[in-house]
Amino acid sequence: MREPHIFIVFGATGDLTARKLIPALHHLFSEEGDTESVLFGVSRSEFDDGGFRDHTMEALRSTHADEQLIGDWCRKSMYYHSVGTDQADWTGLRRRVEEVEERHGLSGNRVFYLALPPKAFAPTIAGIGASGLVDAPGWTRLVVEKPFGHDLASARELNATIHEFFAEEEVYRIDHYLGKETVQNLLVFRLANVVFESLWNRDRVDRVEITVAESIDVANRARYYDASGAVRDMIQNHLTQILTLTAMEPPATFTPVAIRNEKVKVLGSIEPVDPACAVFGQYDGGDDGESYLDHDAVAAGSTTPTYAAVKLHIDNWRWQGVPFFLRTGKALAARRTQIAVVFRQPPVAFFSDVTSRVTPDRLLITLQPGEGFELCIDVKRPGTRMSVTQIPLTFSYDDQFGPIADAYETLLGDIIAGDQTLFVRADEVEESWRIYAPLLDSDLTPHTYTRGSWGPEEANALLTPHKVWAIN
């Protein structure tokens, strides 16, 4: 149940708020006819309520929403307060929040959303706690954007700061990949369809590949990216979250606690990654583009990887001996996020003559673009000769259901409803950093790859002989 509340966004004038949060919240409030809840923006910008409303309306115009409706929403349900570094600013913020709650007859339910740079997380959480904003008569919920630290030590430090003022049940660490319909449907796909769950193990699966490929480069994020790299930016969070949902055991009950317990068990079954089981890459300019080192904010001679491929194993009963490959990169051949479950070959090669080509059955789960599933199986070509080819059996969310909600809209709705299923728990964050700690401390030299390719050729060596990536 979604109760009336005040949704406080720190970093309210930033890009994330304008592109994702404001449109998602407007659609949520409009869809449910919520005229009681309030959006309250906080940042250092010197706006008043009117200036922030104008700023917000400009962001909403790009969604082609009705001008009259967005104007009414902004005027009736939107407020703003500027906060600097002084404690007096925080005291003033608390008083203003209380005034707005009283004006709208709200009961003290508060969401604190940190749409901020990571370095601002800890001081903002401390400011919220010290000002008394957490001492509300209703419920309080803290939402933290990734990255959750930059290594294991910093993740533990951030969790300690959070837990000084918030119970873990009040914390929502948000990873927008978990809001995608196909990610959520992984559990339904496996557990509601016995034909797949019975195959979901080491007896039938040869390997699992998880790829998050981006065709864009890092030019507009070069300063941040050069201090982070592919492992911190994508593998430790997005790809690992997808991994846990793909590999987890069926939970005892379909509850947030049970599901998140199983995800943590998967991570606890993975040994820290040996650098010998990883390949780093960095894109060059190719024929007509900038190389990574050409970007203005990149340090001269930087060895920050823009590509990473990692091989790991889950040492439990279900997955023992099955390799999992995680792969991500910038300036690659296409924008694609997919899971490939590659099944074992038949034990006897009946169709191994020169006129046939039998390939392993594959299940491709596409998260973007075009969410859906593709089961690739072998069939006989028509004709008198025995010739085998592989065809896809496909399902597309767009074709079946039409446009689906943005991931942020799904996750924001869950935050307001108090459902933590799709959010990352403290121990989950720390376990994931533990797994990749050796890679963060390694001196692996990134191999060069050409813009528009699928990464460095050296990454193919991670696969066992005579195999190619299932996702290309």
Short mmCIF file of C-alpha atoms in Angstrom, two decimals:
data_model
loop_
_atom_site.label_atom_id
_atom_site.label_comp_id
_atom_site.label_asym_id
_atom_site.label_seq_id
_atom_site.Cartn_x
_atom_site.Cartn_y
_atom_site.Cartn_z
CA MET A 1 0.00 0.00 0.00
CA ARG A 2 1.37 3.41 -0.95
CA GLU A 3 0.63 5.94 1.78
CA PRO A 4 0.77 9.75 1.42
CA HIS A 5 4.31 10.94 2.04
CA ILE A 6 6.90 13.60 1.35
CA PHE A 7 9.54 12.53 -1.20
CA ILE A 8 12.73 14.51 -0.50
CA VAL A 9 15.32 14.48 -3.29
CA PHE A 10 18.85 15.62 -2.43
CA GLY A 11 20.51 16.69 -5.68
CA ALA A 12 17.16 17.92 -7.00
CA THR A 13 18.65 20.11 -9.75
CA GLY A 14 20.96 17.41 -11.13
CA ASP A 15 20.78 15.41 -14.34
CA LEU A 16 19.51 12.16 -12.77
CA THR A 17 16.58 13.96 -11.15
CA ALA A 18 15.59 15.71 -14.37
CA ARG A 19 15.97 12.70 -16.69
CA LYS A 20 14.72 9.86 -14.51
CA LEU A 21 13.23 10.74 -11.13
CA ILE A 22 10.88 13.59 -12.01
CA PRO A 23 9.25 11.85 -15.02
CA ALA A 24 8.92 8.58 -13.09
CA LEU A 25 7.41 10.23 -10.01
CA HIS A 26 5.01 12.32 -12.09
CA HIS A 27 3.75 9.23 -13.90
CA LEU A 28 3.41 7.30 -10.63
CA PHE A 29 1.48 10.06 -8.89
CA SER A 30 -0.73 10.67 -11.95
CA GLU A 31 -1.43 6.98 -12.51
CA GLU A 32 -2.58 6.48 -8.94
CA GLY A 33 -4.36 9.80 -8.62
CA ASP A 34 -2.10 10.69 -5.68
CA THR A 35 -2.88 14.33 -4.90
CA GLU A 36 -1.71 14.19 -1.28
CA SER A 37 1.99 13.28 -1.55
CA VAL A 38 4.61 16.00 -2.00
CA LEU A 39 7.90 16.23 -3.89
CA PHE A 40 10.49 18.29 -2.01
CA GLY A 41 13.71 19.24 -3.79
CA VAL A 42 16.99 19.97 -1.96
CA SER A 43 20.30 21.13 -3.42
CA ARG A 44 22.80 23.99 -3.21
CA SER A 45 21.28 25.88 -6.14
CA GLU A 46 19.69 29.19 -5.20
CA PHE A 47 16.14 28.39 -6.30
CA ASP A 48 12.89 29.26 -4.60
CA ASP A 49 9.75 27.15 -4.96
CA GLY A 50 8.77 28.92 -8.17
CA GLY A 51 12.18 28.54 -9.77
CA PHE A 52 12.30 24.85 -8.97
CA ARG A 53 8.80 24.34 -10.36
CA ASP A 54 9.81 26.02 -13.61
CA HIS A 55 12.94 23.85 -13.75
CA THR A 56 10.85 20.73 -13.20
CA MET A 57 8.25 21.66 -15.80
CA GLU A 58 11.01 22.00 -18.36
CA ALA A 59 12.19 18.47 -17.58
CA LEU A 60 8.64 17.12 -17.89
CA ARG A 61 7.97 18.77 -21.25
CA SER A 62 10.36 16.31 -22.86
CA THR A 63 7.98 13.50 -21.81
CA HIS A 64 5.14 15.11 -23.82
CA ALA A 65 2.89 15.05 -20.76
CA ASP A 66 -0.15 17.33 -20.72
CA GLU A 67 1.04 20.89 -20.01
CA GLN A 68 -1.94 21.72 -17.81
CA LEU A 69 -1.55 18.56 -15.74
CA ILE A 70 2.16 19.01 -15.11
CA GLY A 71 1.61 22.65 -14.25
CA ASP A 72 -1.04 21.77 -11.69
CA TRP A 73 1.16 19.04 -10.18
CA CYS A 74 4.17 21.34 -9.87
CA ARG A 75 2.19 24.18 -8.29
CA LYS A 76 0.27 22.03 -5.80
CA SER A 77 2.78 19.35 -4.86
CA MET A 78 6.31 20.68 -5.25
CA TYR A 79 8.63 22.60 -2.92
CA TYR A 80 12.31 23.44 -2.70
CA HIS A 81 14.93 24.34 -0.11
CA SER A 82 18.59 25.23 -0.59
CA VAL A 83 21.10 23.66 1.80
CA GLY A 84 24.78 24.47 2.18
CA THR A 85 27.28 23.13 4.67
CA ASP A 86 26.14 25.01 7.80
CA GLN A 87 24.16 23.22 10.48
CA ALA A 88 21.73 26.13 10.43
CA ASP A 89 20.83 25.20 6.85
CA TRP A 90 19.91 21.70 7.98
CA THR A 91 17.85 23.02 10.88
CA GLY A 92 16.02 25.28 8.45
CA LEU A 93 15.41 22.33 6.14
CA ARG A 94 13.84 20.30 8.94
CA ARG A 95 11.53 23.18 9.87
CA ARG A 96 10.52 23.71 6.25
CA VAL A 97 9.75 20.02 5.79
CA GLU A 98 7.59 20.06 8.91
CA GLU A 99 5.76 23.18 7.67
CA VAL A 100 5.01 21.56 4.31
CA GLU A 101 3.82 18.35 5.99
CA GLU A 102 1.49 20.36 8.23
CA ARG A 103 0.15 22.35 5.25
CA HIS A 104 -0.68 19.14 3.37
CA GLY A 105 -1.90 17.19 6.38
CA LEU A 106 0.83 14.54 6.02
CA SER A 107 1.55 12.09 8.83
CA GLY A 108 5.37 12.23 8.71
CA ASN A 109 6.14 9.51 6.15
CA ARG A 110 9.44 10.54 4.52
CA VAL A 111 11.60 9.27 1.66
CA PHE A 112 15.16 10.63 1.46
CA TYR A 113 16.60 10.08 -2.02
CA LEU A 114 20.33 10.73 -2.51
CA ALA A 115 20.69 11.69 -6.19
CA LEU A 116 24.20 12.88 -5.42
CA PRO A 117 27.87 12.20 -6.23
CA PRO A 118 29.19 9.34 -4.04
CA LYS A 119 31.46 11.65 -2.03
CA ALA A 120 28.36 13.49 -0.80
CA PHE A 121 26.58 10.39 0.55
CA ALA A 122 28.14 10.23 4.01
CA PRO A 123 27.93 13.97 4.87
CA THR A 124 24.34 14.14 3.61
CA ILE A 125 23.30 11.11 5.66
CA ALA A 126 25.01 12.64 8.69
CA GLY A 127 23.18 15.94 8.05
CA ILE A 128 19.83 14.17 7.82
CA GLY A 129 20.52 12.35 11.07
CA ALA A 130 21.93 15.27 13.05
CA SER A 131 19.13 17.64 12.00
CA GLY A 132 16.41 15.40 13.36
CA LEU A 133 14.82 14.78 9.97
CA VAL A 134 14.82 11.05 10.74
CA ASP A 135 12.75 11.64 13.87
CA ALA A 136 9.43 11.62 12.05
CA PRO A 137 6.15 10.25 13.43
CA GLY A 138 5.67 8.11 10.29
CA TRP A 139 8.07 5.81 8.41
CA THR A 140 11.41 6.93 6.96
CA ARG A 141 13.23 5.42 3.94
CA LEU A 142 16.71 6.22 2.68
CA VAL A 143 17.49 5.64 -1.01
CA VAL A 144 21.16 5.48 -2.05
CA GLU A 145 22.29 5.44 -5.69
CA LYS A 146 25.24 3.32 -6.78
CA PRO A 147 28.18 3.11 -6.42
CA PHE A 148 28.01 1.85 -2.84
CA GLY A 149 31.65 2.57 -2.01
CA HIS A 150 34.65 2.09 -4.28
CA ASP A 151 36.10 -0.98 -2.53
CA LEU A 152 35.33 -3.25 0.42
CA ALA A 153 36.68 -0.88 3.08
CA SER A 154 34.74 2.14 1.80
CA ALA A 155 31.56 0.06 1.43
CA ARG A 156 31.82 -1.01 5.05
CA GLU A 157 32.44 2.59 6.10
CA LEU A 158 29.40 3.82 4.16
CA ASN A 159 27.22 1.07 5.63
CA ALA A 160 28.38 2.02 9.12
CA THR A 161 27.41 5.66 8.50
CA ILE A 162 24.02 4.62 7.16
CA HIS A 163 23.33 2.31 10.11
CA GLU A 164 24.18 5.06 12.57
CA PHE A 165 20.90 6.74 11.62
CA PHE A 166 18.84 4.17 9.69
CA ALA A 167 17.93 0.54 10.29
CA GLU A 168 18.69 -1.79 7.37
CA GLU A 169 14.93 -2.24 6.89
CA GLU A 170 14.76 1.48 6.05
CA VAL A 171 17.55 1.45 3.44
CA TYR A 172 17.01 1.06 -0.32
CA ARG A 173 20.27 0.76 -2.29
CA ILE A 174 19.04 1.25 -5.82
CA ASP A 175 20.40 -0.46 -8.94
CA HIS A 176 18.16 0.44 -11.88
CA TYR A 177 18.99 -2.81 -13.70
CA LEU A 178 16.92 -4.66 -11.10
CA GLY A 179 13.84 -2.66 -12.13
CA LYS A 180 13.78 -4.07 -15.64
CA GLU A 181 10.87 -6.39 -16.34
CA THR A 182 13.08 -9.16 -17.75
CA VAL A 183 15.30 -9.18 -14.66
CA GLN A 184 12.27 -9.48 -12.42
CA ASN A 185 10.80 -12.12 -14.70
CA LEU A 186 13.86 -14.34 -14.24
CA LEU A 187 12.32 -15.77 -11.09
CA VAL A 188 8.96 -16.35 -12.76
CA PHE A 189 10.63 -17.83 -15.83
CA ARG A 190 12.56 -20.34 -13.72
CA LEU A 191 10.22 -21.14 -10.87
CA ALA A 192 6.86 -21.10 -12.65
CA ASN A 193 8.06 -23.18 -15.60
CA VAL A 194 9.31 -26.55 -14.41
CA VAL A 195 10.74 -27.35 -17.85
CA PHE A 196 13.42 -24.69 -17.31
CA GLU A 197 14.03 -25.08 -13.58
CA SER A 198 14.73 -28.78 -14.14
CA LEU A 199 17.49 -27.80 -16.62
CA TRP A 200 18.92 -25.01 -14.44
CA ASN A 201 21.94 -26.85 -13.03
CA ARG A 202 25.40 -28.28 -13.68
CA ASP A 203 23.97 -31.45 -15.29
CA ARG A 204 22.44 -29.55 -18.20
CA VAL A 205 24.20 -26.16 -18.40
CA ASP A 206 27.62 -25.84 -20.01
CA ARG A 207 28.23 -22.19 -19.17
CA VAL A 208 26.49 -18.87 -18.49
CA GLU A 209 27.48 -15.57 -20.07
CA ILE A 210 26.30 -12.16 -18.88
CA THR A 211 27.09 -9.26 -21.20
CA VAL A 212 26.45 -5.55 -20.71
CA ALA A 213 27.76 -3.90 -23.86
CA GLU A 214 27.54 -0.19 -24.62
CA SER A 215 28.17 1.37 -28.01
CA ILE A 216 28.82 4.85 -26.58
CA ASP A 217 32.21 5.89 -25.26
CA VAL A 218 32.96 7.62 -21.95
CA ALA A 219 33.63 11.12 -23.27
CA ASN A 220 30.89 12.79 -21.21
CA ARG A 221 31.84 10.84 -18.06
CA ALA A 222 35.60 10.67 -18.53
CA ARG A 223 36.55 12.36 -15.24
CA TYR A 224 34.41 9.98 -13.18
CA TYR A 225 35.25 6.96 -15.30
CA ASP A 226 39.02 7.38 -15.15
CA ALA A 227 38.81 7.03 -11.37
CA SER A 228 36.51 4.01 -11.57
CA GLY A 229 36.91 1.73 -14.59
CA ALA A 230 34.81 -1.14 -15.86
CA VAL A 231 34.92 -3.35 -12.73
CA ARG A 232 33.72 -0.63 -10.34
CA ASP A 233 31.34 0.98 -12.82
CA MET A 234 29.51 -2.12 -14.06
CA ILE A 235 30.72 -5.55 -12.96
CA GLN A 236 30.64 -5.15 -9.18
CA ASN A 237 27.04 -3.92 -9.28
CA HIS A 238 24.93 -4.37 -12.44
CA LEU A 239 26.41 -7.63 -13.72
CA THR A 240 26.76 -9.16 -10.27
CA GLN A 241 23.12 -8.38 -9.45
CA ILE A 242 22.04 -10.13 -12.65
CA LEU A 243 24.34 -13.04 -11.74
CA THR A 244 22.73 -13.53 -8.33
CA LEU A 245 19.19 -13.62 -9.73
CA THR A 246 20.27 -16.03 -12.47
CA ALA A 247 22.05 -18.43 -10.12
CA MET A 248 20.12 -18.22 -6.83
CA GLU A 249 18.23 -21.15 -5.30
CA PRO A 250 14.43 -21.00 -5.07
CA PRO A 251 13.58 -19.05 -1.90
CA ALA A 252 11.54 -20.72 0.82
CA THR A 253 8.92 -17.97 0.45
CA PHE A 254 8.43 -15.18 -2.06
CA THR A 255 9.36 -12.41 0.36
CA PRO A 256 12.06 -9.72 0.20
CA VAL A 257 14.03 -11.28 3.07
CA ALA A 258 13.99 -14.79 1.60
CA ILE A 259 14.93 -13.64 -1.91
CA ARG A 260 17.78 -11.44 -0.71
CA ASN A 261 19.06 -14.22 1.55
CA GLU A 262 19.41 -16.50 -1.48
CA LYS A 263 21.23 -13.80 -3.45
CA VAL A 264 23.77 -13.39 -0.65
CA LYS A 265 24.28 -17.18 -0.52
CA VAL A 266 25.31 -17.12 -4.20
CA LEU A 267 27.93 -14.44 -3.53
CA GLY A 268 29.19 -16.30 -0.48
CA SER A 269 29.85 -19.33 -2.72
CA ILE A 270 32.22 -17.40 -5.02
CA GLU A 271 35.92 -17.16 -4.28
CA PRO A 272 37.71 -13.84 -4.92
CA VAL A 273 38.50 -13.61 -8.63
CA ASP A 274 42.04 -14.53 -9.60
CA PRO A 275 43.45 -11.82 -11.93
CA ALA A 276 44.47 -14.69 -14.23
CA CYS A 277 40.73 -15.19 -14.83
CA ALA A 278 40.18 -11.63 -16.04
CA VAL A 279 41.00 -9.62 -19.15
CA PHE A 280 40.98 -5.83 -19.28
CA GLY A 281 40.73 -3.68 -22.39
CA GLN A 282 40.83 -0.06 -23.45
CA TYR A 283 39.44 1.26 -26.74
CA ASP A 284 41.56 3.04 -29.32
CA GLY A 285 40.34 5.49 -31.92
CA GLY A 286 39.90 3.15 -34.85
CA ASP A 287 39.55 4.88 -38.19
CA ASP A 288 37.29 7.76 -37.20
CA GLY A 289 37.02 8.30 -33.46
CA GLU A 290 38.77 9.30 -30.27
CA SER A 291 40.65 6.75 -28.24
CA TYR A 292 40.07 6.60 -24.49
CA LEU A 293 43.37 8.38 -23.92
CA ASP A 294 42.29 11.21 -26.25
CA HIS A 295 39.48 12.38 -23.96
CA ASP A 296 40.28 15.63 -22.17
CA ALA A 297 39.60 14.48 -18.60
CA VAL A 298 41.59 11.23 -18.90
CA ALA A 299 45.04 11.22 -17.29
CA ALA A 300 48.00 10.83 -19.64
CA GLY A 301 48.98 7.18 -19.92
CA SER A 302 45.92 6.04 -17.95
CA THR A 303 45.55 2.25 -17.60
CA THR A 304 41.90 2.44 -16.54
CA PRO A 305 40.02 -0.40 -18.30
CA THR A 306 37.00 0.48 -20.42
CA TYR A 307 36.39 -3.24 -20.93
CA ALA A 308 36.51 -6.17 -18.54
CA ALA A 309 35.77 -9.87 -18.94
CA VAL A 310 35.79 -12.08 -15.87
CA LYS A 311 35.47 -15.84 -15.37
CA LEU A 312 34.24 -17.12 -12.02
CA HIS A 313 32.71 -20.22 -10.46
CA ILE A 314 29.91 -20.70 -7.93
CA ASP A 315 31.01 -23.47 -5.60
CA ASN A 316 27.68 -24.97 -4.60
CA TRP A 317 25.71 -28.10 -5.40
CA ARG A 318 23.75 -26.61 -8.31
CA TRP A 319 26.57 -24.89 -10.18
CA GLN A 320 29.80 -26.72 -9.30
CA GLY A 321 32.05 -26.79 -12.38
CA VAL A 322 29.90 -24.43 -14.50
CA PRO A 323 31.85 -21.30 -15.52
CA PHE A 324 30.11 -17.93 -15.39
CA PHE A 325 31.50 -15.23 -17.68
CA LEU A 326 30.81 -11.54 -17.01
CA ARG A 327 31.66 -9.10 -19.78
CA THR A 328 31.18 -5.34 -20.16
CA GLY A 329 32.70 -2.54 -22.18
CA LYS A 330 32.34 0.89 -23.73
CA ALA A 331 32.52 1.76 -27.45
CA LEU A 332 31.60 -1.80 -28.38
CA ALA A 333 29.81 -3.04 -31.50
CA ALA A 334 26.28 -2.65 -30.14
CA ARG A 335 24.26 -1.65 -27.10
CA ARG A 336 23.16 -4.94 -25.63
CA THR A 337 22.45 -6.43 -22.22
CA GLN A 338 21.90 -10.18 -22.34
CA ILE A 339 22.19 -13.37 -20.37
CA ALA A 340 23.14 -16.46 -22.36
CA VAL A 341 22.53 -19.86 -20.80
CA VAL A 342 24.38 -22.33 -23.03
CA PHE A 343 23.28 -25.94 -22.59
CA ARG A 344 25.44 -29.02 -22.91
CA GLN A 345 25.82 -30.86 -26.18
CA PRO A 346 24.05 -34.25 -26.64
CA PRO A 347 26.19 -37.10 -25.26
CA VAL A 348 26.21 -38.82 -28.67
CA ALA A 349 26.82 -36.86 -31.89
CA PHE A 350 24.20 -38.41 -34.20
CA PHE A 351 24.40 -35.53 -36.69
CA SER A 352 28.13 -34.95 -37.00
CA ASP A 353 28.52 -35.53 -40.75
CA VAL A 354 29.70 -32.75 -43.04
CA THR A 355 26.17 -31.81 -44.17
CA SER A 356 25.08 -30.89 -40.66
CA ARG A 357 26.07 -28.32 -38.10
CA VAL A 358 24.80 -29.00 -34.59
CA THR A 359 25.30 -26.17 -32.12
CA PRO A 360 24.51 -26.08 -28.39
CA ASP A 361 20.98 -25.02 -27.45
CA ARG A 362 21.02 -21.52 -26.02
CA LEU A 363 18.61 -19.45 -23.97
CA LEU A 364 19.17 -15.74 -24.58
CA ILE A 365 17.51 -13.39 -22.08
CA THR A 366 17.57 -9.81 -23.36
CA LEU A 367 17.33 -6.94 -20.90
CA GLN A 368 17.95 -4.16 -23.41
CA PRO A 369 17.18 -3.09 -26.02
CA GLY A 370 13.95 -4.96 -26.68
CA GLU A 371 13.31 -6.96 -23.52
CA GLY A 372 12.45 -10.60 -24.08
CA PHE A 373 13.65 -14.19 -24.47
CA GLU A 374 15.04 -16.29 -27.29
CA LEU A 375 15.41 -20.07 -27.09
CA CYS A 376 17.72 -21.25 -29.88
CA ILE A 377 17.24 -24.91 -30.83
CA ASP A 378 18.34 -27.17 -33.70
CA VAL A 379 15.88 -28.30 -36.38
CA LYS A 380 16.14 -30.19 -39.66
CA ARG A 381 16.13 -28.11 -42.82
CA PRO A 382 13.38 -29.10 -45.31
CA GLY A 383 14.59 -31.44 -48.03
CA THR A 384 15.83 -34.97 -48.51
CA ARG A 385 19.33 -34.39 -47.14
CA MET A 386 19.91 -34.48 -43.38
CA SER A 387 20.88 -30.89 -42.73
CA VAL A 388 20.54 -29.24 -39.32
CA THR A 389 20.24 -25.54 -38.56
CA GLN A 390 19.49 -23.49 -35.43
CA ILE A 391 16.37 -21.34 -35.14
CA PRO A 392 15.10 -19.02 -32.37
CA LEU A 393 11.80 -19.34 -30.51
CA THR A 394 11.22 -15.77 -29.41
CA PHE A 395 9.16 -13.74 -26.96
CA SER A 396 9.15 -9.93 -26.89
CA TYR A 397 7.64 -7.85 -24.11
CA ASP A 398 6.85 -5.03 -26.53
CA ASP A 399 5.07 -7.33 -28.97
CA GLN A 400 3.06 -9.09 -26.28
CA PHE A 401 2.27 -6.28 -23.83
CA GLY A 402 3.19 -3.01 -25.53
CA PRO A 403 5.49 -0.40 -23.95
CA ILE A 404 6.55 -1.24 -20.40
CA ALA A 405 7.31 1.06 -17.49
CA ASP A 406 10.74 2.59 -17.06
CA ALA A 407 12.89 0.73 -14.51
CA TYR A 408 13.03 3.77 -12.24
CA GLU A 409 9.26 3.98 -12.14
CA THR A 410 9.08 0.36 -10.98
CA LEU A 411 11.71 0.89 -8.28
CA LEU A 412 10.30 4.19 -7.03
CA GLY A 413 6.90 2.55 -6.70
CA ASP A 414 8.46 -0.22 -4.62
CA ILE A 415 10.24 2.31 -2.38
CA ILE A 416 6.98 4.13 -1.68
CA ALA A 417 5.23 0.80 -1.03
CA GLY A 418 8.03 -0.39 1.27
CA ASP A 419 8.99 -3.42 -0.85
CA GLN A 420 12.76 -4.14 -0.63
CA THR A 421 12.82 -7.17 -2.95
CA LEU A 422 14.67 -5.43 -5.79
CA PHE A 423 17.13 -3.50 -3.61
CA VAL A 424 20.61 -4.37 -2.47
CA ARG A 425 21.30 -5.28 1.16
CA ALA A 426 24.38 -4.23 3.12
CA ASP A 427 25.91 -7.71 3.29
CA GLU A 428 25.26 -8.18 -0.43
CA VAL A 429 27.27 -5.03 -1.22
CA GLU A 430 30.18 -6.13 0.94
CA GLU A 431 30.24 -9.66 -0.48
CA SER A 432 30.39 -8.34 -4.04
CA TRP A 433 33.32 -6.05 -3.24
CA ARG A 434 35.09 -8.99 -1.58
CA ILE A 435 34.84 -11.04 -4.78
CA TYR A 436 36.44 -8.39 -6.99
CA ALA A 437 39.02 -7.03 -4.53
CA PRO A 438 41.94 -8.85 -6.23
CA LEU A 439 41.06 -7.18 -9.55
CA LEU A 440 40.98 -3.72 -8.00
CA ASP A 441 44.44 -4.26 -6.55
CA SER A 442 45.92 -5.95 -9.63
CA ASP A 443 48.33 -4.48 -12.15
CA LEU A 444 46.60 -6.02 -15.18
CA THR A 445 47.49 -4.09 -18.32
CA PRO A 446 44.47 -3.36 -20.53
CA HIS A 447 44.67 -4.72 -24.06
CA THR A 448 43.78 -2.37 -26.88
CA TYR A 449 40.59 -2.97 -28.82
CA THR A 450 39.08 -1.08 -31.74
CA ARG A 451 36.00 1.07 -31.30
CA GLY A 452 32.99 -0.75 -32.69
CA SER A 453 34.42 -4.22 -32.03
CA TRP A 454 33.43 -6.70 -29.32
CA GLY A 455 36.53 -6.01 -27.25
CA PRO A 456 40.09 -7.34 -27.21
CA GLU A 457 40.79 -10.69 -28.82
CA GLU A 458 42.58 -11.76 -25.65
CA ALA A 459 39.19 -12.07 -23.91
CA ASN A 460 38.43 -15.13 -26.04
CA ALA A 461 41.12 -17.01 -24.14
CA LEU A 462 38.85 -17.00 -21.07
CA LEU A 463 36.54 -19.41 -22.87
CA THR A 464 37.52 -23.04 -23.05
CA PRO A 465 38.97 -24.19 -26.40
CA HIS A 466 36.77 -24.29 -29.51
CA LYS A 467 34.10 -22.04 -28.05
CA VAL A 468 33.08 -18.53 -29.00
CA TRP A 469 31.03 -16.00 -27.08
CA ALA A 470 27.33 -16.82 -27.38
CA ILE A 471 26.51 -13.11 -27.40
CA ASN A 472 27.95 -11.26 -30.42
#
